[in-house]
CSV table of C-alpha atoms in Angstrom, one decimal:
chain,number,residue,atom,x,y,z
J,1,MET,CA,-48.9,54.0,-57.8
J,2,LYS,CA,-50.9,56.1,-60.3
J,3,PHE,CA,-54.3,55.5,-61.1
J,4,ASN,CA,-56.8,56.9,-64.1
J,5,LEU,CA,-60.2,57.5,-64.0
J,6,GLY,CA,-62.1,54.2,-64.9
J,7,ASP,CA,-59.5,52.3,-63.3
J,8,PHE,CA,-60.9,49.0,-61.2
J,9,VAL,CA,-59.4,48.9,-58.2
J,10,ARG,CA,-59.6,47.0,-54.7
J,11,PHE,CA,-59.3,48.2,-51.1
J,12,VAL,CA,-56.4,46.9,-49.2
J,13,ASP,CA,-57.8,46.9,-45.7
J,14,GLU,CA,-61.3,45.4,-46.4
J,15,LYS,CA,-63.0,43.5,-49.0
J,16,ARG,CA,-64.5,45.9,-51.4
J,17,GLU,CA,-63.8,46.9,-55.1
J,18,GLY,CA,-65.1,49.7,-57.4
J,19,TYR,CA,-64.0,51.9,-60.1
J,20,VAL,CA,-62.1,55.5,-60.0
J,21,THR,CA,-64.6,57.8,-60.8
J,22,LYS,CA,-63.1,60.9,-59.1
J,23,ILE,CA,-59.8,62.3,-58.4
J,24,ILE,CA,-60.2,64.3,-55.2
J,25,ASP,CA,-56.4,65.5,-54.7
J,26,ALA,CA,-53.1,64.0,-55.0
J,27,GLN,CA,-53.3,61.7,-52.1
J,28,THR,CA,-57.1,60.9,-52.4
J,29,LEU,CA,-59.3,59.2,-54.9
J,30,GLY,CA,-63.3,58.9,-55.3
J,31,VAL,CA,-64.1,55.3,-55.9
J,32,THR,CA,-67.6,54.0,-56.6
J,33,ASP,CA,-68.6,50.5,-55.4
J,34,GLU,CA,-71.1,48.1,-56.9
J,35,ASP,CA,-73.9,49.8,-54.6
J,36,GLY,CA,-73.3,52.8,-56.5
J,37,PHE,CA,-71.8,54.7,-53.6
J,38,GLU,CA,-68.9,56.9,-54.4
J,39,ILE,CA,-66.3,56.9,-51.2
J,40,PRO,CA,-63.1,59.0,-50.9
J,41,VAL,CA,-60.2,56.4,-50.5
J,42,ALA,CA,-56.4,57.3,-49.9
J,43,ILE,CA,-54.5,56.2,-52.6
J,44,SER,CA,-51.9,54.2,-50.5
J,45,ASN,CA,-55.2,51.9,-49.7
J,46,LEU,CA,-55.9,50.9,-53.1
J,47,THR,CA,-54.4,48.2,-55.6
J,48,SER,CA,-55.1,47.7,-59.2
J,49,VAL,CA,-57.2,44.8,-60.2
J,50,HIS,CA,-55.9,43.6,-63.7
J,51,GLY,CA,-57.6,42.0,-66.5
J,52,HIS,CA,-61.0,43.3,-65.1
J,53,GLY,CA,-63.9,44.7,-67.2
J,54,VAL,CA,-64.1,44.8,-71.2
J,55,VAL,CA,-60.9,45.0,-72.9
J,56,ALA,CA,-60.9,46.5,-76.3
J,57,LYS,CA,-60.0,44.3,-79.0
J,58,GLU,CA,-58.6,45.2,-82.2
J,59,GLN,CA,-61.1,43.8,-84.9
J,60,ASP,CA,-60.4,42.9,-88.6
J,61,ALA,CA,-62.2,45.8,-90.4
J,62,PRO,CA,-65.2,44.1,-91.8
J,63,LYS,CA,-66.1,44.9,-95.4
J,64,PRO,CA,-68.6,48.2,-95.5
J,65,ILE,CA,-71.1,45.7,-97.5
J,66,GLN,CA,-71.7,44.2,-93.9
J,67,VAL,CA,-72.2,47.7,-92.1
J,68,ASN,CA,-76.2,47.4,-92.4
J,69,VAL,CA,-76.7,43.8,-91.3
J,70,PRO,CA,-78.6,43.5,-88.0
J,71,SER,CA,-75.6,42.4,-85.8
J,72,LEU,CA,-74.8,46.5,-86.2
J,73,ASN,CA,-78.2,47.3,-85.4
J,74,LYS,CA,-78.4,49.0,-89.1
J,75,ILE,CA,-76.8,52.2,-87.7
J,76,GLU,CA,-75.6,55.1,-90.1
J,77,ASN,CA,-71.7,55.2,-90.7
J,78,GLY,CA,-70.1,57.8,-88.4
J,79,ILE,CA,-68.3,58.4,-85.2
J,80,TYR,CA,-70.1,57.5,-82.2
J,81,VAL,CA,-69.8,57.2,-78.4
J,82,ALA,CA,-71.4,54.3,-77.1
J,83,VAL,CA,-72.0,54.8,-73.1
J,84,ALA,CA,-72.5,51.5,-71.6
J,85,ALA,CA,-73.7,51.0,-68.1
J,86,ASP,CA,-71.6,48.6,-65.7
J,87,GLY,CA,-72.8,45.3,-64.6
J,88,LYS,CA,-71.6,45.6,-61.0
J,89,ALA,CA,-71.6,49.2,-60.3
J,90,GLY,CA,-74.8,50.7,-61.2
J,91,SER,CA,-74.0,54.4,-61.5
J,92,VAL,CA,-70.9,53.9,-63.4
J,93,VAL,CA,-70.7,54.1,-67.1
J,94,HIS,CA,-68.0,53.1,-69.8
J,95,PHE,CA,-67.4,55.1,-72.9
J,96,HIS,CA,-66.8,53.1,-75.9
J,97,LEU,CA,-65.7,55.4,-78.9
J,98,GLN,CA,-66.7,53.6,-82.1
J,99,ASN,CA,-65.7,54.2,-85.6
J,100,GLN,CA,-68.4,53.1,-87.9
J,101,THR,CA,-66.8,54.3,-91.0
J,102,PRO,CA,-64.5,52.7,-93.9
J,103,ASN,CA,-61.9,55.4,-92.7
J,104,THR,CA,-59.0,55.0,-90.0
J,105,LEU,CA,-58.9,57.8,-87.4
J,106,LEU,CA,-56.3,59.3,-85.5
J,107,ILE,CA,-57.6,60.3,-82.1
J,108,SER,CA,-57.1,62.6,-79.2
J,109,LEU,CA,-59.7,63.1,-76.4
J,110,SER,CA,-59.1,65.9,-73.6
J,111,SER,CA,-61.4,67.4,-70.9
J,112,GLU,CA,-61.8,70.8,-69.3
J,113,ARG,CA,-63.5,71.8,-66.3
J,114,LYS,CA,-62.7,75.2,-64.6
J,115,GLU,CA,-60.0,75.8,-66.8
J,116,LYS,CA,-58.2,72.7,-65.7
J,117,TYR,CA,-57.2,70.6,-68.6
J,118,ALA,CA,-56.3,66.8,-68.8
J,119,GLY,CA,-55.5,64.4,-71.5
J,120,ILE,CA,-57.8,61.2,-71.4
J,121,TYR,CA,-56.7,59.2,-74.4
J,122,HIS,CA,-55.0,59.1,-77.8
J,123,GLY,CA,-54.3,56.6,-80.5
J,124,ILE,CA,-55.1,55.3,-84.0
J,125,MET,CA,-58.4,53.6,-84.7
J,126,GLN,CA,-59.1,51.4,-87.6
J,127,SER,CA,-62.5,51.3,-89.4
J,128,PHE,CA,-65.5,49.6,-87.8
J,129,GLN,CA,-63.6,49.3,-84.3
J,130,SER,CA,-64.7,50.0,-80.6
J,131,ILE,CA,-62.4,51.1,-78.1
J,132,LEU,CA,-62.9,51.7,-74.3
J,133,ILE,CA,-61.8,55.2,-73.7
J,134,HIS,CA,-62.9,56.6,-70.5
J,135,SER,CA,-65.4,55.7,-67.4
J,136,ALA,CA,-67.4,58.0,-65.1
J,137,SER,CA,-70.1,58.1,-62.4
J,138,LEU,CA,-73.5,59.0,-63.9
J,139,SER,CA,-74.4,60.2,-60.6
J,140,GLU,CA,-72.1,63.1,-60.9
J,141,LEU,CA,-73.4,64.0,-64.6
J,142,ASP,CA,-73.7,67.6,-63.5
J,143,ILE,CA,-69.8,68.0,-62.7
J,144,TRP,CA,-68.7,65.9,-65.6
J,145,PRO,CA,-65.9,68.2,-67.6
J,146,GLU,CA,-66.3,69.0,-71.2
J,147,PHE,CA,-64.7,66.8,-73.6
J,148,THR,CA,-63.0,67.8,-76.6
J,149,PHE,CA,-62.7,64.9,-79.5
J,150,GLN,CA,-60.1,65.7,-82.4
J,151,PHE,CA,-60.1,63.4,-85.2
J,152,LEU,CA,-57.8,63.1,-88.2
J,153,VAL,CA,-59.3,61.1,-91.1
J,154,PHE,CA,-57.5,58.7,-93.4
J,155,SER,CA,-58.8,56.9,-96.6
J,156,LYS,CA,-57.3,55.0,-99.1
J,157,ALA,CA,-59.9,55.9,-101.3
J,158,ASP,CA,-59.5,58.4,-104.3
J,159,VAL,CA,-61.2,61.4,-102.5
J,160,LYS,CA,-60.6,64.8,-101.2
J,161,PRO,CA,-59.1,64.8,-97.8
J,162,LEU,CA,-61.5,65.4,-94.9
J,163,GLU,CA,-60.7,68.7,-92.9
J,164,PRO,CA,-59.8,67.5,-89.2
J,165,LEU,CA,-62.8,67.1,-87.0
J,166,VAL,CA,-62.8,69.0,-83.8
J,167,ILE,CA,-66.0,68.1,-81.6
J,168,ILE,CA,-66.7,69.8,-78.0
J,169,LYS,CA,-69.1,67.9,-76.1
J,170,LYS,CA,-70.7,68.7,-72.7
J,171,PHE,CA,-72.6,65.5,-71.7
J,172,ARG,CA,-76.3,66.5,-70.3
J,173,ALA,CA,-79.2,64.7,-68.7
J,174,LYS,CA,-81.1,64.6,-72.1
J,175,ASP,CA,-78.3,62.4,-73.7
J,176,PHE,CA,-79.4,59.6,-71.2
J,177,SER,CA,-83.1,60.2,-71.3
J,178,SER,CA,-84.0,57.9,-73.8
J,179,GLU,CA,-84.3,53.9,-73.3
J,180,GLN,CA,-81.1,52.0,-73.4
J,181,ARG,CA,-80.6,50.1,-76.4
J,182,ASP,CA,-78.2,47.2,-77.6
J,183,LEU,CA,-74.8,48.6,-78.3
J,184,PRO,CA,-73.2,47.6,-81.8
J,185,ASN,CA,-70.0,45.5,-80.9
J,186,LEU,CA,-70.7,45.4,-77.3
J,187,LYS,CA,-72.7,42.7,-75.5
J,188,GLN,CA,-74.2,45.4,-73.3
J,189,LYS,CA,-76.9,47.9,-73.4
J,190,GLY,CA,-76.6,51.9,-73.0
J,191,TRP,CA,-76.8,55.0,-75.0
J,192,LEU,CA,-75.3,55.7,-78.5
J,193,ILE,CA,-74.3,59.4,-79.3
J,194,ARG,CA,-72.9,60.3,-82.8
J,195,LEU,CA,-70.1,62.8,-82.7
J,196,ASP,CA,-69.4,63.8,-86.3
J,197,GLU,CA,-72.8,65.4,-86.8
J,198,LEU,CA,-71.8,67.6,-84.0
J,199,ALA,CA,-68.7,69.2,-85.8
J,200,SER,CA,-68.4,72.7,-86.4
J,201,VAL,CA,-67.7,74.4,-89.6
J,202,ASN,CA,-64.8,76.8,-89.1
J,203,ILE,CA,-65.0,79.6,-91.5
J,204,ASP,CA,-61.8,81.9,-92.0
J,205,PRO,CA,-63.2,85.5,-92.2
J,206,GLN,CA,-60.1,86.7,-94.1
J,207,LYS,CA,-60.5,84.1,-96.6
J,208,LEU,CA,-64.2,84.7,-97.2
J,209,LYS,CA,-63.5,88.6,-97.5
J,210,GLU,CA,-60.8,87.8,-100.4
J,211,SER,CA,-63.1,85.7,-102.2
J,212,PHE,CA,-65.5,88.7,-102.9
J,213,PHE,CA,-62.7,90.6,-104.4
J,214,LYS,CA,-61.4,87.7,-106.5
J,215,SER,CA,-61.5,88.5,-110.5
J,216,PRO,CA,-63.5,86.3,-112.4
J,217,SER,CA,-60.6,84.8,-114.0
J,218,GLU,CA,-59.4,83.7,-110.4
J,219,LYS,CA,-62.8,82.3,-109.4
J,220,ARG,CA,-63.5,78.7,-109.4
J,221,VAL,CA,-65.6,77.8,-112.5
J,222,VAL,CA,-68.3,74.9,-112.1
J,223,ASP,CA,-68.9,73.1,-115.2
J,224,VAL,CA,-72.8,72.4,-116.2
J,225,PRO,CA,-73.5,68.6,-115.1
J,226,ASN,CA,-75.6,66.4,-116.9
J,227,GLN,CA,-79.3,65.9,-116.0
J,228,GLU,CA,-78.5,62.2,-115.6
J,229,ILE,CA,-75.9,61.2,-113.4
J,230,ASP,CA,-74.5,57.6,-113.6
J,231,LEU,CA,-73.0,56.3,-110.4
J,232,HIS,CA,-71.9,52.7,-111.3
J,233,ILE,CA,-68.3,52.4,-110.5
J,234,GLU,CA,-67.8,51.1,-114.1
J,235,LYS,CA,-68.7,54.6,-115.4
J,236,LEU,CA,-66.6,56.5,-113.1
J,237,ARG,CA,-63.3,54.7,-113.0
J,238,ASP,CA,-61.6,52.4,-115.4
J,239,ASP,CA,-59.5,50.8,-112.7
J,240,HIS,CA,-62.6,49.8,-110.7
J,241,HIS,CA,-61.7,46.0,-110.9
J,242,PHE,CA,-58.8,46.9,-108.5
J,243,LEU,CA,-60.6,49.1,-105.5
J,244,ALA,CA,-62.2,47.8,-102.3
J,245,PRO,CA,-65.7,48.1,-101.6
J,246,ASP,CA,-65.2,50.9,-99.4
J,247,GLU,CA,-63.2,53.0,-101.8
J,248,ILE,CA,-66.0,52.4,-104.6
J,249,LEU,CA,-68.5,53.8,-102.0
J,250,GLN,CA,-66.3,56.7,-101.1
J,251,ILE,CA,-65.8,57.5,-104.9
J,252,GLN,CA,-69.5,57.2,-105.8
J,253,LEU,CA,-70.6,59.6,-103.0
J,254,SER,CA,-67.9,62.1,-103.8
J,255,HIS,CA,-69.1,62.1,-107.7
J,256,PHE,CA,-72.7,62.6,-106.2
J,257,GLN,CA,-72.0,65.5,-104.1
J,258,ASN,CA,-70.1,67.2,-106.8
J,259,ALA,CA,-72.6,66.8,-109.3
J,260,LEU,CA,-75.5,67.6,-106.7
J,261,ASP,CA,-73.3,70.8,-105.9
J,262,ALA,CA,-73.2,72.0,-109.8
J,263,ALA,CA,-76.5,71.5,-110.2
J,264,ILE,CA,-77.3,74.0,-107.3
J,265,VAL,CA,-75.0,76.4,-108.7
J,266,HIS,CA,-76.5,76.5,-112.2
J,267,HIS,CA,-80.0,76.4,-110.7
J,268,PHE,CA,-81.3,73.0,-111.9
J,269,ASP,CA,-84.9,72.3,-111.6
J,270,LYS,CA,-84.4,68.4,-111.3
J,271,MET,CA,-81.7,65.9,-111.6
J,272,ILE,CA,-81.5,62.1,-111.6
J,273,PHE,CA,-79.0,59.9,-110.0
J,274,ILE,CA,-78.6,56.4,-111.3
J,275,HIS,CA,-77.2,54.3,-108.5
J,276,GLY,CA,-78.7,50.7,-109.2
J,277,LEU,CA,-80.1,48.3,-106.7
J,278,GLY,CA,-77.3,46.1,-105.2
J,279,ASN,CA,-77.6,45.8,-101.4
J,280,GLY,CA,-79.2,49.4,-101.1
J,281,THR,CA,-76.2,51.2,-99.3
J,282,LEU,CA,-75.4,53.7,-101.9
J,283,ARG,CA,-79.2,54.3,-102.7
J,284,ASP,CA,-79.5,54.9,-98.7
J,285,LYS,CA,-76.5,56.9,-98.2
J,286,ILE,CA,-77.7,59.3,-101.1
J,287,HIS,CA,-81.1,59.6,-99.8
J,288,LYS,CA,-79.9,60.4,-96.4
J,289,LEU,CA,-77.7,63.3,-97.8
J,290,ILE,CA,-80.7,64.6,-99.9
J,291,SER,CA,-83.2,64.5,-97.0
J,292,LYS,CA,-80.6,67.1,-95.1
J,293,ASN,CA,-80.0,69.4,-98.0
J,294,PRO,CA,-81.7,72.7,-97.4
J,295,HIS,CA,-81.9,73.5,-101.5
J,296,ILE,CA,-83.7,70.1,-102.2
J,297,LYS,CA,-87.6,70.4,-102.3
J,298,THR,CA,-88.3,66.6,-102.7
J,299,TYR,CA,-87.0,63.4,-104.3
J,300,MET,CA,-88.6,60.1,-105.5
J,301,ASP,CA,-87.9,57.1,-107.6
J,302,ALA,CA,-87.2,57.9,-111.0
J,303,ARG,CA,-89.0,56.6,-114.0
J,304,LYS,CA,-89.9,53.1,-113.0
J,305,GLU,CA,-90.4,52.0,-116.5
J,306,LYS,CA,-87.0,53.2,-117.5
J,307,PHE,CA,-84.6,52.8,-114.2
J,308,GLY,CA,-86.8,50.2,-111.9
J,309,TYR,CA,-86.0,51.0,-108.5
J,310,GLY,CA,-82.3,51.7,-109.4
J,311,ALA,CA,-82.5,55.8,-109.7
J,312,THR,CA,-83.7,58.6,-107.7
J,313,GLU,CA,-84.8,62.1,-109.2
J,314,VAL,CA,-84.0,64.8,-107.1
J,315,VAL,CA,-86.4,68.1,-107.6
J,316,PHE,CA,-84.6,71.4,-106.4
J,317,LYS,CA,-86.2,74.3,-104.7
């Protein structure tokens, strides 16, 4: 019988159960019991316990308007790993991949340690879904492998396709140094680690070099944007009545980013983005992006007598 890391197993010759937390060799596994002790056991002395533990459920994707409600702990949209402590085996933790975005993800997860590679998980993940992908013993954190997460991102919205994401993550003690919190979509406590903020930007040196030698006619021309950018969807698309809420948000954010980039290229002093009030999702997203932009000096509510609290003024450096 073949066992994988994280499988819940029972000993054949004694009353003991636990999780597979180490593959020692072709005949022996490390099994961590409910007391947190890892025991080397012959594979022939183990049997699987089916139906145990948390079963990943495919959930109907909720509308993005629900992302910021308390049941999801108001976490920001993104791709996360929720690391949950096991209720029985104290040192065992379970890794749940969480897609807190309106996009569909094609996923590949592999590991590497001392130049030995292993595939751990692959599959398709719908928006706002949580999937159990791995289990390990926290007491052996120092010998955990390095994990490589690969994501292809699919969206139905009228936006430019995102580049594939490749995130290489080596979990360290600092990832688990904070207090455990309630995990979204899980009735468990643990640690929430965001992955998509760790994605590296790959620059092709040859393409970069070629761009320096392009003639003016070959270089992209960036139009001068308006000083005031209205992000209401009816101002951006005539077919807005047929768009889903997640598509609308993606279009608005794409238009915002294009206008912001154009303002920076043309050395604007300031710019106003009209986002309206609504449920605050678009405003919060815009403020988050603005706060991370190194070209922006500050931002504030635009003239309240004209826009109320439905617009943000950006001041560039």
